[in-house]
PDB file of C-alpha atoms in Angstrom:
ATOM      1  CA  MET A   1      -7.769  -2.847   9.766  1.00 96.00           C
ATOM      2  CA  ARG A   2      -7.482  -2.277   6.233  1.00 97.00           C
ATOM      3  CA  VAL A   3      -4.852  -0.276   3.660  1.00 98.00           C
ATOM      4  CA  LYS A   4      -6.295   1.934   1.625  1.00 98.00           C
ATOM      5  CA  CYS A   5      -4.849   4.132  -1.277  1.00 98.00           C
ATOM      6  CA  ASP A   6      -5.743   7.326  -2.924  1.00 98.00           C
ATOM      7  CA  PHE A   7      -5.321   6.668  -6.637  1.00 96.00           C
ATOM      8  CA  ASP A   8      -5.672  10.737  -7.238  1.00 97.00           C
ATOM      9  CA  LEU A   9      -2.439  10.971  -5.223  1.00 97.00           C
ATOM     10  CA  CYS A  10      -0.394   7.836  -6.065  1.00 97.00           C
ATOM     11  CA  GLU A  11       2.576   8.162  -8.318  1.00 96.00           C
ATOM     12  CA  SER A  12       3.546   4.308  -8.318  1.00 94.00           C
ATOM     13  CA  ASN A  13       6.997   5.317  -6.875  1.00 95.00           C
ATOM     14  CA  ALA A  14       6.761   1.635  -5.505  1.00 96.00           C
ATOM     15  CA  VAL A  15       8.106   1.905  -2.522  1.00 98.00           C
ATOM     16  CA  CYS A  16       5.494   0.406  -0.829  1.00 98.00           C
ATOM     17  CA  VAL A  17       6.012  -2.388  -3.289  1.00 98.00           C
ATOM     18  CA  GLY A  18       9.752  -2.870  -2.193  1.00 98.00           C
ATOM     19  CA  MET A  19       8.647  -2.690   1.684  1.00 98.00           C
ATOM     20  CA  ALA A  20       5.535  -5.093   1.401  1.00 98.00           C
ATOM     21  CA  PRO A  21       5.561  -7.130  -1.913  1.00 98.00           C
ATOM     22  CA  ASP A  22       3.136  -9.366  -0.662  1.00 97.00           C
ATOM     23  CA  VAL A  23       0.578  -6.602  -0.300  1.00 98.00           C
ATOM     24  CA  PHE A  24       1.351  -4.236  -3.055  1.00 98.00           C
ATOM     25  CA  GLU A  25       2.418  -4.755  -6.863  1.00 98.00           C
ATOM     26  CA  LEU A  26       2.660  -2.331  -9.899  1.00 97.00           C
ATOM     27  CA  ASP A  27       0.408  -3.853 -12.941  1.00 97.00           C
ATOM     28  CA  ASP A  28       1.619  -3.880 -16.544  1.00 97.00           C
ATOM     29  CA  LYS A  29       0.811  -0.365 -16.866  1.00 96.00           C
ATOM     30  CA  ASP A  30       2.728   0.616 -13.684  1.00 94.00           C
ATOM     31  CA  TYR A  31      -0.267   1.297 -11.827  1.00 96.00           C
ATOM     32  CA  LEU A  32      -0.366   0.498  -7.973  1.00 97.00           C
ATOM     33  CA  VAL A  33      -2.513  -2.828  -6.664  1.00 97.00           C
ATOM     34  CA  ILE A  34      -3.159  -3.638  -3.419  1.00 98.00           C
ATOM     35  CA  LEU A  35      -3.162  -7.401  -3.115  1.00 98.00           C
ATOM     36  CA  GLN A  36      -4.283  -7.220   0.510  1.00 96.00           C
ATOM     37  CA  GLU A  37      -6.207  -4.776   1.921  1.00 97.00           C
ATOM     38  CA  ASP A  38      -7.157  -6.591   4.853  1.00 98.00           C
ATOM     39  CA  VAL A  39      -4.216  -6.325   7.261  1.00 96.00           C
ATOM     40  CA  PRO A  40      -3.334  -9.036   9.951  1.00 95.00           C
ATOM     41  CA  GLU A  41      -3.043  -8.139  13.688  1.00 96.00           C
ATOM     42  CA  ASP A  42       0.575  -8.870  13.359  1.00 97.00           C
ATOM     43  CA  ARG A  43       1.316  -6.965  10.555  1.00 97.00           C
ATOM     44  CA  VAL A  44      -0.178  -3.742  11.723  1.00 97.00           C
ATOM     45  CA  GLU A  45       3.027  -1.757  12.802  1.00 97.00           C
ATOM     46  CA  GLU A  46       4.679  -3.006   9.562  1.00 97.00           C
ATOM     47  CA  MET A  47       1.708  -1.464   7.370  1.00 98.00           C
ATOM     48  CA  ARG A  48       2.089   1.831   9.429  1.00 98.00           C
ATOM     49  CA  GLN A  49       5.766   2.123   8.604  1.00 98.00           C
ATOM     50  CA  VAL A  50       4.575   1.248   5.150  1.00 98.00           C
ATOM     51  CA  VAL A  51       2.160   3.896   5.046  1.00 98.00           C
ATOM     52  CA  GLY A  52       4.531   6.615   6.559  1.00 98.00           C
ATOM     53  CA  SER A  53       6.963   6.001   3.943  1.00 98.00           C
ATOM     54  CA  CYS A  54       4.588   6.796   1.097  1.00 98.00           C
ATOM     55  CA  PRO A  55       6.369   9.756  -0.464  1.00 97.00           C
ATOM     56  CA  LYS A  56       3.021  11.196  -1.684  1.00 97.00           C
ATOM     57  CA  SER A  57       1.008  10.306   1.181  1.00 98.00           C
ATOM     58  CA  ALA A  58      -1.383   8.236  -0.445  1.00 98.00           C
ATOM     59  CA  LEU A  59      -1.728   5.350   1.622  1.00 98.00           C
ATOM     60  CA  SER A  60      -3.633   5.318   4.536  1.00 98.00           C
ATOM     61  CA  LEU A  61      -4.999   2.473   7.237  1.00 98.00           C
ATOM     62  CA  GLU A  62      -8.693   2.535   8.376  1.00 96.00           C
TER      63      GLU A  62
END
């Protein structure tokens, strides 16, 4: 499973960064960077919560 971002929707609110800072970060220009696209099996539920918490629904799991 992989986490994806629709960067056209993303407003870099950083909710995901706060929930999973080892997976997401904002760069120097405040753009979202996905540090780890591949989701380990033991973190799938956590990533579902992160994806569901995105205020712009820019994140998804594939």
